Amino acid sequence: MTSTVAAAIDAARADGRGALVGYLPLGFPDLATSIDAAVALADAGADVLELGPPYSDPVMDGTVIQEATQTALAAGFRLRDTFTAVAEITRQTDTPVLVMTYWNPVMQYGVDRFADDLRAAGGAGLITPDVTPDAAGDWIAASRRTDLDRVFLAAPTSTDERLDLIASNSTGFVYTVSTMGITGVREDLDAAARGLVARLRAHGAERACVGIGISNATHVAGVLEYADGAIVGTALVRALRDGGIPALRDLAAELHEGTMSAGAGRPA
């Protein structure tokens, strides 16, 4: 398959740096602004966009993201708006767009229909935080048919058998969870993330991006000493909430500077 996400990560590596993956919830504070925010995030240096349709039971999301998604839902966001947003964002930027979604909305919409509509909108694939490869047969088949990326999550507690399954079924990258728990800014990233990336590589993962708790350029640079990409979410959502698109753009530019720090990027 042709993975635009893998290509973006590889292009960053060729430039001697790691990749920045930026998350924003769709529909926050409203649909039009969320589209403009995603484009601004890409323009400011995000190599990959991770966009989340609001969901009523966001078990993995921290308070900042939960509040944003509840605002979007209260404003009338519907799952079909995901495809409208992705189509408009990909019309304005070549930065690949992954949709981060819980699995229940995909099942309710229809796995094949979701894959077809995402592909038609120009989306690159899905990040699925609450479904594992062994339970995702329909999605694996649909993503292969539509040439979409499958990004599964790996945690520090994952067994070697589980990591082998995740690495062999993920495309684009493996989402490497830096710590157990919900999303949110943390002052110190768990050292377990470094060991987990090393284990994933041993199981054949070609690209590993680390997320949860990354909030500033120093965090980004630290993660990129051993990983291919750094995923930032809560800090970007907070910036958008508190200062609008200008604040979001400023933070994204700062985070991008972290990708270019000495030693950033996957080790040779």
CSV table of C-alpha atoms in Angstrom, one decimal:
chain,number,residue,atom,x,y,z
A,1,MET,CA,0.0,0.0,0.0
A,2,THR,CA,1.0,3.6,-0.4
A,3,SER,CA,1.0,5.3,3.0
A,4,THR,CA,1.1,9.1,2.9
A,5,VAL,CA,1.6,9.0,6.7
A,6,ALA,CA,4.7,6.9,6.4
A,7,ALA,CA,6.0,9.1,3.6
A,8,ALA,CA,5.6,12.2,5.8
A,9,ILE,CA,7.5,10.6,8.7
A,10,ASP,CA,10.2,9.4,6.3
A,11,ALA,CA,10.4,12.9,4.7
A,12,ALA,CA,11.0,14.4,8.2
A,13,ARG,CA,13.7,11.8,8.9
A,14,ALA,CA,15.4,12.7,5.6
A,15,ASP,CA,15.5,16.3,6.8
A,16,GLY,CA,17.4,15.1,9.9
A,17,ARG,CA,14.5,15.5,12.3
A,18,GLY,CA,11.5,13.7,13.8
A,19,ALA,CA,7.9,14.1,12.9
A,20,LEU,CA,5.3,16.2,14.7
A,21,VAL,CA,1.8,14.7,14.9
A,22,GLY,CA,-0.8,17.2,16.0
A,23,TYR,CA,-4.3,16.3,17.4
A,24,LEU,CA,-7.4,18.5,17.4
A,25,PRO,CA,-11.0,17.6,18.0
A,26,LEU,CA,-13.3,18.2,15.0
A,27,GLY,CA,-16.2,20.6,15.6
A,28,PHE,CA,-14.4,22.6,18.3
A,29,PRO,CA,-15.3,25.3,19.0
A,30,ASP,CA,-17.4,24.9,15.9
A,31,LEU,CA,-17.0,23.0,12.6
A,32,ALA,CA,-15.7,25.9,10.5
A,33,THR,CA,-13.2,27.0,13.1
A,34,SER,CA,-12.0,23.4,13.6
A,35,ILE,CA,-11.3,23.2,9.9
A,36,ASP,CA,-9.3,26.4,9.9
A,37,ALA,CA,-7.4,25.3,13.0
A,38,ALA,CA,-6.4,22.0,11.4
A,39,VAL,CA,-5.1,23.9,8.3
A,40,ALA,CA,-3.2,26.4,10.6
A,41,LEU,CA,-1.7,23.5,12.5
A,42,ALA,CA,-0.4,21.9,9.3
A,43,ASP,CA,0.9,25.3,8.0
A,44,ALA,CA,2.8,25.8,11.3
A,45,GLY,CA,4.7,22.6,11.0
A,46,ALA,CA,2.7,19.5,11.9
A,47,ASP,CA,3.8,16.6,9.6
A,48,VAL,CA,0.6,14.6,10.3
A,49,LEU,CA,-2.8,15.7,11.5
A,50,GLU,CA,-4.8,13.6,13.9
A,51,LEU,CA,-8.4,14.7,14.0
A,52,GLY,CA,-10.9,13.3,16.5
A,53,PRO,CA,-14.7,13.2,15.9
A,54,PRO,CA,-16.4,14.0,19.2
A,55,TYR,CA,-17.7,11.0,21.1
A,56,SER,CA,-20.1,10.8,24.0
A,57,ASP,CA,-18.0,8.3,26.0
A,58,PRO,CA,-14.4,9.3,25.5
A,59,VAL,CA,-12.8,6.9,28.0
A,60,MET,CA,-9.2,7.7,27.0
A,61,ASP,CA,-9.5,11.5,26.8
A,62,GLY,CA,-8.4,13.9,29.6
A,63,THR,CA,-10.5,16.8,30.9
A,64,VAL,CA,-9.4,19.4,28.3
A,65,ILE,CA,-10.2,17.2,25.3
A,66,GLN,CA,-13.5,15.9,26.9
A,67,GLU,CA,-14.7,19.5,27.5
A,68,ALA,CA,-13.8,20.4,23.9
A,69,THR,CA,-15.7,17.4,22.5
A,70,GLN,CA,-18.7,18.0,24.6
A,71,THR,CA,-18.8,21.6,23.3
A,72,ALA,CA,-18.7,20.2,19.7
A,73,LEU,CA,-21.5,17.8,20.4
A,74,ALA,CA,-23.6,20.4,22.1
A,75,ALA,CA,-23.1,22.6,19.0
A,76,GLY,CA,-24.6,19.8,16.9
A,77,PHE,CA,-21.6,17.9,15.5
A,78,ARG,CA,-22.6,14.7,13.8
A,79,LEU,CA,-20.3,11.8,12.6
A,80,ARG,CA,-21.0,12.6,9.0
A,81,ASP,CA,-19.4,16.0,9.6
A,82,THR,CA,-16.1,14.2,9.9
A,83,PHE,CA,-16.0,13.6,6.2
A,84,THR,CA,-17.0,17.1,5.3
A,85,ALA,CA,-14.2,18.5,7.5
A,86,VAL,CA,-11.6,16.1,6.2
A,87,ALA,CA,-12.5,16.9,2.6
A,88,GLU,CA,-12.1,20.6,3.2
A,89,ILE,CA,-8.9,20.2,5.2
A,90,THR,CA,-7.3,18.0,2.5
A,91,ARG,CA,-8.4,20.5,-0.1
A,92,GLN,CA,-6.3,23.1,1.6
A,93,THR,CA,-3.2,21.2,2.7
A,94,ASP,CA,-1.2,18.2,1.6
A,95,THR,CA,-0.5,17.2,5.2
A,96,PRO,CA,-1.9,13.6,5.7
A,97,VAL,CA,-5.0,13.5,7.9
A,98,LEU,CA,-5.6,10.6,10.2
A,99,VAL,CA,-8.9,10.3,12.1
A,100,MET,CA,-8.7,9.2,15.7
A,101,THR,CA,-11.9,7.5,16.6
A,102,TYR,CA,-13.4,5.2,19.1
A,103,TRP,CA,-14.6,2.0,17.5
A,104,ASN,CA,-18.3,2.1,18.3
A,105,PRO,CA,-19.1,5.1,16.0
A,106,VAL,CA,-17.4,3.3,13.1
A,107,MET,CA,-19.4,0.1,13.7
A,108,GLN,CA,-22.7,2.1,13.9
A,109,TYR,CA,-21.8,4.0,10.7
A,110,GLY,CA,-20.7,0.7,8.9
A,111,VAL,CA,-17.1,-0.2,8.7
A,112,ASP,CA,-17.0,-0.4,4.9
A,113,ARG,CA,-19.0,2.7,4.4
A,114,PHE,CA,-16.8,4.6,6.9
A,115,ALA,CA,-13.7,3.5,5.0
A,116,ASP,CA,-15.1,4.4,1.6
A,117,ASP,CA,-16.3,7.9,2.8
A,118,LEU,CA,-13.0,8.6,4.5
A,119,ARG,CA,-11.0,7.6,1.4
A,120,ALA,CA,-13.3,9.7,-0.8
A,121,ALA,CA,-12.7,12.7,1.6
A,122,GLY,CA,-9.0,12.4,1.2
A,123,GLY,CA,-8.3,10.9,4.6
A,124,ALA,CA,-5.2,8.8,5.2
A,125,GLY,CA,-6.5,6.3,7.7
A,126,LEU,CA,-7.7,5.7,11.3
A,127,ILE,CA,-6.2,5.6,14.8
A,128,THR,CA,-8.3,3.3,16.8
A,129,PRO,CA,-7.5,3.5,20.5
A,130,ASP,CA,-10.0,1.0,21.8
A,131,VAL,CA,-9.8,-1.9,19.3
A,132,THR,CA,-7.0,-4.4,19.0
A,133,PRO,CA,-5.8,-6.0,15.8
A,134,ASP,CA,-7.3,-9.4,16.7
A,135,ALA,CA,-10.7,-7.8,17.1
A,136,ALA,CA,-10.4,-5.6,14.0
A,137,GLY,CA,-10.8,-8.1,11.2
A,138,ASP,CA,-13.5,-6.1,9.4
A,139,TRP,CA,-11.4,-2.9,9.6
A,140,ILE,CA,-8.2,-4.6,8.5
A,141,ALA,CA,-10.0,-5.9,5.4
A,142,ALA,CA,-11.7,-2.6,4.6
A,143,SER,CA,-8.5,-0.6,5.1
A,144,ARG,CA,-6.6,-2.9,2.8
A,145,ARG,CA,-9.3,-2.5,0.2
A,146,THR,CA,-9.3,1.3,0.4
A,147,ASP,CA,-5.5,1.7,0.9
A,148,LEU,CA,-6.0,3.4,4.3
A,149,ASP,CA,-3.6,3.3,7.2
A,150,ARG,CA,-4.3,1.4,10.4
A,151,VAL,CA,-2.7,2.8,13.5
A,152,PHE,CA,-3.0,0.6,16.5
A,153,LEU,CA,-1.9,1.5,20.1
A,154,ALA,CA,0.9,-0.2,22.1
A,155,ALA,CA,1.2,0.4,25.9
A,156,PRO,CA,4.1,-0.3,28.3
A,157,THR,CA,2.1,-3.2,29.7
A,158,SER,CA,1.7,-4.9,26.2
A,159,THR,CA,3.1,-8.4,26.1
A,160,ASP,CA,5.6,-9.4,23.4
A,161,GLU,CA,2.9,-11.5,21.7
A,162,ARG,CA,0.6,-8.4,21.6
A,163,LEU,CA,3.4,-6.2,20.3
A,164,ASP,CA,4.1,-8.6,17.5
A,165,LEU,CA,0.4,-8.5,16.5
A,166,ILE,CA,0.3,-4.7,16.7
A,167,ALA,CA,3.5,-4.2,14.7
A,168,SER,CA,2.6,-6.6,12.0
A,169,ASN,CA,-0.9,-5.1,11.5
A,170,SER,CA,-0.2,-1.4,11.9
A,171,THR,CA,0.6,0.8,8.9
A,172,GLY,CA,1.8,4.4,8.9
A,173,PHE,CA,3.2,4.1,12.5
A,174,VAL,CA,2.4,2.5,15.8
A,175,TYR,CA,0.9,4.8,18.4
A,176,THR,CA,3.2,4.3,21.4
A,177,VAL,CA,1.5,5.3,24.7
A,178,SER,CA,4.0,7.0,26.9
A,179,THR,CA,2.2,6.2,30.1
A,180,MET,CA,-0.8,4.4,31.4
A,181,GLY,CA,-3.9,6.5,31.9
A,182,ILE,CA,-5.8,9.2,30.1
A,183,THR,CA,-4.5,11.9,27.8
A,184,GLY,CA,-3.2,15.1,29.3
A,185,VAL,CA,-0.1,17.3,29.9
A,186,ARG,CA,2.5,15.8,32.2
A,187,GLU,CA,5.7,17.4,33.5
A,188,ASP,CA,7.7,14.2,33.1
A,189,LEU,CA,7.2,11.6,30.4
A,190,ASP,CA,7.5,8.0,31.6
A,191,ALA,CA,10.9,6.3,30.9
A,192,ALA,CA,8.8,3.3,29.9
A,193,ALA,CA,8.1,4.9,26.5
A,194,ARG,CA,11.8,4.6,25.5
A,195,GLY,CA,11.8,0.9,26.4
A,196,LEU,CA,8.5,0.3,24.6
A,197,VAL,CA,9.8,1.9,21.4
A,198,ALA,CA,12.8,-0.4,21.5
A,199,ARG,CA,10.6,-3.4,22.0
A,200,LEU,CA,8.4,-2.4,19.1
A,201,ARG,CA,11.4,-2.1,16.8
A,202,ALA,CA,12.5,-5.6,17.9
A,203,HIS,CA,9.1,-6.8,16.8
A,204,GLY,CA,9.4,-5.2,13.4
A,205,ALA,CA,7.7,-1.8,13.8
A,206,GLU,CA,9.2,0.5,11.2
A,207,ARG,CA,7.8,3.7,12.7
A,208,ALA,CA,6.8,4.5,16.3
A,209,CYS,CA,5.4,7.8,17.4
A,210,VAL,CA,5.0,8.6,21.1
A,211,GLY,CA,1.9,10.3,22.6
A,212,ILE,CA,0.2,11.2,25.8
A,213,GLY,CA,1.8,13.9,28.0
A,214,ILE,CA,3.8,15.8,25.4
A,215,SER,CA,3.2,19.5,25.8
A,216,ASN,CA,6.3,21.5,24.8
A,217,ALA,CA,9.3,21.6,22.5
A,218,THR,CA,11.6,20.1,25.2
A,219,HIS,CA,9.3,17.1,25.5
A,220,VAL,CA,9.2,16.8,21.7
A,221,ALA,CA,13.0,16.9,21.4
A,222,GLY,CA,13.4,14.3,24.2
A,223,VAL,CA,10.9,11.9,22.6
A,224,LEU,CA,12.6,12.3,19.2
A,225,GLU,CA,15.9,11.1,20.6
A,226,TYR,CA,14.5,7.5,20.2
A,227,ALA,CA,11.1,7.7,18.4
A,228,ASP,CA,10.1,8.7,14.9
A,229,GLY,CA,7.4,11.1,15.9
A,230,ALA,CA,5.9,13.0,18.8
A,231,ILE,CA,2.2,13.3,19.2
A,232,VAL,CA,0.7,16.4,20.9
A,233,GLY,CA,-2.9,16.9,21.7
A,234,THR,CA,-4.0,18.4,25.0
A,235,ALA,CA,-1.6,21.3,24.8
A,236,LEU,CA,-2.8,22.2,21.3
A,237,VAL,CA,-6.5,22.0,22.3
A,238,ARG,CA,-5.8,24.2,25.3
A,239,ALA,CA,-4.1,26.8,23.1
A,240,LEU,CA,-7.0,26.8,20.7
A,241,ARG,CA,-9.4,27.1,23.6
A,242,ASP,CA,-7.6,29.9,25.4
A,243,GLY,CA,-6.1,31.9,22.5
A,244,GLY,CA,-7.8,30.9,19.3
A,245,ILE,CA,-6.0,30.0,16.1
A,246,PRO,CA,-3.2,32.5,16.7
A,247,ALA,CA,-2.2,30.8,19.9
A,248,LEU,CA,-2.5,27.4,18.3
A,249,ARG,CA,-0.3,28.5,15.5
A,250,ASP,CA,2.3,29.9,17.9
A,251,LEU,CA,2.5,26.7,19.9
A,252,ALA,CA,2.7,24.5,16.8
A,253,ALA,CA,5.6,26.5,15.5
A,254,GLU,CA,7.3,26.1,18.9
A,255,LEU,CA,6.7,22.4,18.9
A,256,HIS,CA,8.1,22.2,15.4
A,257,GLU,CA,11.3,23.8,16.6
A,258,GLY,CA,11.6,20.8,19.0
A,259,THR,CA,11.7,18.4,16.1
A,260,MET,CA,14.8,20.0,14.8
A,261,SER,CA,16.8,19.8,18.0
A,262,ALA,CA,20.1,18.1,18.0
A,263,GLY,CA,19.7,14.3,18.1
A,264,ALA,CA,16.1,14.4,17.0
A,265,GLY,CA,14.8,11.6,14.7
A,266,ARG,CA,15.0,7.9,14.6
A,267,PRO,CA,18.5,6.5,15.4
A,268,ALA,CA,20.4,5.2,12.4
